[in-house]
């Protein structure tokens, strides 16, 4: 696992306005407009519905599998949700990521591989708060890089991650048709 | 990847106006900062005005002001007012047109074009200003620009 240099200035990531968060294993607080906490089994139907509303694909078993992995392997796997402070049953967004080591020769880093925000909850900082929250978890475990992958033509997430300071990394994704 | 001078000037002028949203900037002020001629910059500002991205304020203390949405306007939006980036289909009359070699070359160039467009199309003026500020705050970042960043690329 990478260790952060003691001399390197640490960039402080602050929660977006309105958010209150706790670590992946901690209890949430509820002082802001929304709360970020680790996902629970009861969140999966809402996560599945939220994602299906974006991708038109219901992937319940996939999210269930990711949740089980995040709960079984506490270190380095994160599945966080944002819920309304006024109505804790209302899911506003979710983020899933993990620390991966030496994939394609890459030193350990945090990967975000799913982020979704309910259409009615956009523009209030939910996505930013979720990304900040998982970044804090990665940093807590010594990571100094966070990566994700976005479809080139999917403008909204591309613009979001760019606005959060993410830029093209040193890898290029390649693919081919298998016939 | 090299942009035409007009495109570079347009992006720089837009960023300057977004970063100074509380006041108007004259063509002379922007031109002096980037080493561009007022004549050339005035033409650029005219195109940006036609696109609704800036408005001219006349009279004493007048100048240009940003009038778009910095969180929605991308670098690609600005650049494509001045030049077309990448072919949307195979260029008619291109060398090797209709041959398998020409098609293969076209596929490679298309891949590059797609990446360029995706990059420029995902960076808004607000994001670009944020990037600029982060760079300025980095200890090793140069604190001052060369007096003529544009003329060197002409």
XYZ file of C-alpha atoms in Angstrom:
333
model
C 0.000 0.000 0.000
C 1.274 3.455 -0.821
C 2.267 5.777 1.941
C 1.771 9.467 1.704
C 4.913 11.539 1.908
C 5.016 13.537 5.113
C 6.328 16.537 3.203
C 3.637 16.557 0.578
C 0.882 19.120 1.257
C -2.377 17.383 1.904
C -5.293 18.695 -0.103
C -8.252 19.107 2.130
C -11.450 17.761 0.666
C -14.444 19.355 2.251
C -17.951 17.970 2.065
C -20.219 19.835 -0.292
C -22.599 22.315 1.264
C -25.469 20.546 2.898
C -23.777 17.212 3.402
C -22.813 15.468 6.592
C -20.712 12.373 6.384
C -19.009 9.732 8.438
C -16.425 7.110 7.669
C -17.433 3.926 5.929
C -17.736 2.093 9.218
C -19.136 4.938 11.298
C -22.607 6.058 12.176
C -24.012 8.928 10.117
C -24.997 12.331 11.354
C -27.955 14.232 10.010
C -27.397 17.955 10.344
C -27.351 18.853 6.603
C -29.766 18.494 3.714
C -28.542 15.003 3.053
C -26.559 12.344 4.846
C -23.892 10.031 3.530
C -23.497 6.629 5.125
C -22.446 3.088 4.211
C -25.086 1.225 2.217
C -27.281 -1.367 3.916
C -29.096 -4.368 2.426
C -32.367 -2.436 2.574
C -30.904 0.204 0.224
C -30.427 -2.195 -2.687
C -33.960 -1.931 -4.160
C -33.679 1.898 -4.185
C -30.138 1.774 -5.628
C -31.329 -0.623 -8.319
C -34.271 1.620 -9.172
C -32.133 4.770 -9.235
C -29.557 3.155 -11.510
C -32.253 1.670 -13.743
C -33.725 5.141 -14.116
C -30.368 6.287 -15.532
C -29.209 3.242 -17.489
C -32.565 1.575 -18.261
C -31.124 -1.670 -16.892
C -32.203 -3.186 -13.578
C -29.144 -4.867 -12.094
C -30.292 -5.891 -8.617
C -27.980 -8.926 -8.233
C -25.011 -6.793 -9.316
C -25.602 -4.176 -6.618
C -26.316 -6.880 -4.067
C -23.008 -8.545 -4.929
C -21.125 -5.251 -4.601
C -22.744 -4.562 -1.248
C -21.821 -7.992 0.062
C -18.254 -7.510 -1.096
C -18.054 -4.112 0.583
C -19.406 -5.561 3.829
C -17.374 -8.765 3.738
C -14.086 -7.077 2.911
C -14.318 -3.936 4.963
C -10.924 -2.600 3.996
C -10.747 -1.008 0.608
C -14.310 -1.614 -0.609
C -16.857 1.155 -0.305
C -20.539 1.363 -1.094
C -21.933 4.643 0.187
C -25.365 6.163 -0.174
C -26.747 9.667 0.236
C -30.164 9.969 1.797
C -32.372 12.950 2.478
C -31.942 14.281 6.000
C -35.624 15.129 6.076
C -36.659 11.704 4.823
C -33.994 9.081 5.554
C -35.844 6.528 3.409
C -35.359 8.688 0.302
C -32.211 7.636 -1.558
C -30.612 10.589 -3.334
C -27.490 8.919 -4.663
C -24.867 6.241 -4.278
C -21.225 5.612 -5.026
C -19.225 2.393 -5.234
C -15.479 2.045 -5.322
C -12.557 0.053 -4.129
C -8.821 0.062 -3.860
C -7.181 -1.972 -6.583
C -3.534 -2.850 -6.617
C -1.182 -3.546 -9.500
C -3.840 -3.840 -12.160
C -2.058 -3.295 -15.463
C 1.043 -2.448 -13.466
C -0.613 0.403 -11.622
C 0.378 1.124 -8.035
C -2.541 0.813 -5.595
C -5.176 3.486 -6.125
C -8.830 4.127 -5.484
C -11.278 3.292 -8.254
C -14.755 4.727 -8.496
C -16.807 2.474 -10.687
C -20.344 3.578 -10.064
C -21.884 6.885 -9.129
C -25.530 7.741 -9.474
C -27.628 10.686 -8.352
C -31.412 10.783 -8.545
C -32.573 13.189 -11.217
C -34.557 15.194 -8.685
C -31.530 15.590 -6.423
C -29.070 16.958 -8.960
C -27.455 20.344 -8.604
C -27.421 20.377 -4.785
C -24.007 18.804 -4.288
C -24.949 15.156 -3.734
C -22.535 13.782 -6.354
C -19.733 16.024 -5.139
C -20.324 14.981 -1.527
C -20.337 11.284 -2.448
C -17.116 11.674 -4.406
C -15.524 13.616 -1.552
C -16.626 10.961 0.924
C -15.107 8.068 -0.997
C -11.972 10.124 -1.668
C -11.568 10.573 2.082
C -11.850 6.815 2.573
C -9.240 6.177 -0.099
C -6.955 8.781 1.412
C -7.455 7.330 4.892
C -6.045 4.059 3.550
C -3.011 5.807 2.090
C -4.112 6.283 -1.501
C -2.900 9.333 -3.382
C -4.765 8.693 -6.657
C -8.388 8.154 -7.521
C -9.509 6.922 -10.935
C -12.666 6.230 -12.808
C -13.722 5.441 -16.369
C -16.395 7.328 -18.308
C -17.855 6.827 -21.760
C -16.392 9.510 -24.018
C -19.750 10.530 -25.381
C -21.506 10.598 -22.021
C -21.225 14.334 -21.498
C -22.876 14.734 -18.096
C -20.597 12.449 -16.040
C -17.598 13.584 -18.062
C -18.327 17.209 -17.179
C -18.992 16.291 -13.557
C -15.716 14.446 -13.036
C -13.804 17.181 -14.876
C -15.391 19.802 -12.633
C -14.210 17.776 -9.657
C -10.650 18.119 -10.901
C -10.232 14.723 -12.568
C -8.169 14.638 -15.734
C -7.040 12.042 -18.252
C -4.678 9.560 -16.654
C -1.716 7.672 -18.065
C -3.758 4.703 -19.348
C -5.862 4.300 -22.467
C -8.643 1.769 -22.558
C -8.454 -0.529 -25.600
C -10.956 -3.066 -26.868
C -11.750 -5.321 -29.815
C -14.715 -7.239 -31.053
C -14.504 -10.979 -30.348
C -16.023 -12.948 -33.193
C -2.978 19.098 -31.489
C -2.782 22.755 -32.407
C -5.591 25.261 -32.373
C -5.900 28.213 -34.693
C -4.853 31.495 -33.136
C -8.453 32.770 -33.205
C -9.608 29.742 -31.229
C -6.839 30.147 -28.679
C -7.616 33.829 -28.338
C -11.312 33.104 -27.915
C -10.708 30.581 -25.129
C -8.278 32.869 -23.334
C -10.600 35.863 -23.655
C -13.542 33.833 -22.362
C -11.555 32.603 -19.379
C -10.398 36.133 -18.667
C -13.966 37.405 -18.725
C -15.302 34.542 -16.595
C -12.538 35.078 -14.045
C -13.388 38.795 -13.948
C -17.141 38.494 -14.080
C -17.624 41.551 -11.859
C -16.188 44.008 -14.369
C -15.824 44.748 -18.054
C -12.568 44.190 -19.854
C -11.479 46.033 -22.949
C -9.989 44.413 -26.009
C -6.779 46.320 -25.272
C -6.567 44.867 -21.742
C -7.091 41.292 -22.883
C -4.828 41.756 -25.889
C -2.030 43.181 -23.758
C -2.134 40.228 -21.391
C -1.883 37.620 -24.139
C 0.233 39.505 -26.620
C -2.523 39.627 -29.222
C -3.325 42.448 -31.588
C -6.439 44.449 -30.734
C -7.549 44.173 -34.344
C -7.502 40.371 -34.299
C -9.045 40.187 -30.845
C -11.845 42.569 -31.825
C -12.843 40.183 -34.629
C -12.823 37.286 -32.181
C -14.967 39.200 -29.698
C -17.429 40.008 -32.443
C -17.921 36.284 -33.154
C -18.289 35.548 -29.440
C -20.846 38.353 -29.202
C -22.861 36.941 -32.086
C -22.890 33.603 -30.279
C -24.279 35.263 -27.152
C -21.260 34.471 -25.030
C -20.162 38.073 -24.448
C -21.860 41.420 -24.524
C -20.285 44.741 -25.349
C -20.854 47.606 -22.966
C -20.321 50.959 -24.584
C -19.175 54.240 -23.103
C -16.607 55.241 -20.537
C -15.539 52.242 -18.477
C -17.091 49.991 -21.070
C -15.731 46.840 -22.498
C -16.795 43.224 -22.743
C -18.568 41.101 -20.184
C -19.262 37.384 -20.156
C -22.938 36.710 -20.777
C -23.082 32.928 -21.091
C -23.303 30.090 -18.592
C -19.769 29.212 -17.494
C -20.910 25.859 -16.107
C -22.506 24.840 -19.377
C -20.251 26.360 -22.031
C -17.424 24.007 -22.962
C -14.109 24.703 -24.632
C -15.449 22.826 -27.646
C -18.422 25.197 -27.846
C -16.031 28.142 -28.034
C -13.490 26.585 -30.381
C -16.083 25.390 -32.876
C -17.171 28.967 -33.435
C -13.836 29.399 -35.203
C -12.778 26.046 -36.593
C -14.085 22.587 -37.247
C -12.368 19.917 -35.230
C -12.052 16.571 -36.893
C -14.041 15.121 -39.774
C -17.530 13.835 -39.145
C -17.115 11.419 -42.030
C -14.330 10.459 -44.401
C -12.983 13.524 -46.166
C -13.960 13.636 -49.812
C -10.847 13.691 -51.938
C -8.559 12.559 -49.116
C -5.490 10.583 -50.153
C -6.290 6.890 -50.335
C -10.020 7.487 -50.336
C -11.885 4.249 -51.040
C -8.901 1.992 -50.380
C -8.560 -0.313 -47.387
C -5.409 1.588 -46.402
C -7.283 4.876 -46.563
C -10.103 3.451 -44.484
C -7.660 2.146 -41.873
C -5.925 5.515 -41.694
C -9.293 7.190 -41.380
C -10.196 4.896 -38.462
C -7.020 5.854 -36.606
C -7.544 9.568 -37.215
C -11.174 9.233 -36.169
C -10.063 7.711 -32.869
C -7.816 10.712 -32.229
C -10.539 13.165 -33.225
C -13.058 11.494 -30.934
C -10.714 11.814 -27.988
C -9.983 15.460 -28.748
C -13.667 16.284 -29.034
C -14.541 14.352 -25.872
C -11.843 16.167 -23.939
C -12.696 19.660 -25.115
C -16.412 18.934 -24.885
C -16.190 17.932 -21.228
C -14.273 20.930 -19.916
C -16.513 23.873 -19.164
C -15.227 27.412 -18.755
C -15.901 27.131 -15.006
C -13.914 23.889 -14.833
C -11.105 25.462 -16.833
C -10.962 28.427 -14.444
C -10.796 25.978 -11.535
C -7.983 24.101 -13.240
C -6.151 27.360 -13.796
C -6.471 28.320 -10.118
C -5.216 24.927 -8.981
C -2.223 25.278 -11.277
C -1.508 28.747 -9.899
C -1.560 27.340 -6.372
C 0.899 24.586 -7.160
C 4.327 25.536 -5.785
C 6.140 24.773 -9.026
C 3.634 26.493 -11.344
C 4.993 29.520 -13.196
C 3.627 32.687 -11.621
C 3.769 34.857 -14.706
C 2.904 34.262 -18.305
C 5.240 35.053 -21.151
C 4.407 38.429 -22.641
C 3.302 36.929 -25.928
C 1.945 33.425 -25.574
C 0.085 33.604 -28.839
C 2.492 35.119 -31.251
C 4.860 32.216 -30.662
C 2.307 29.827 -32.115
C 1.474 31.759 -35.221
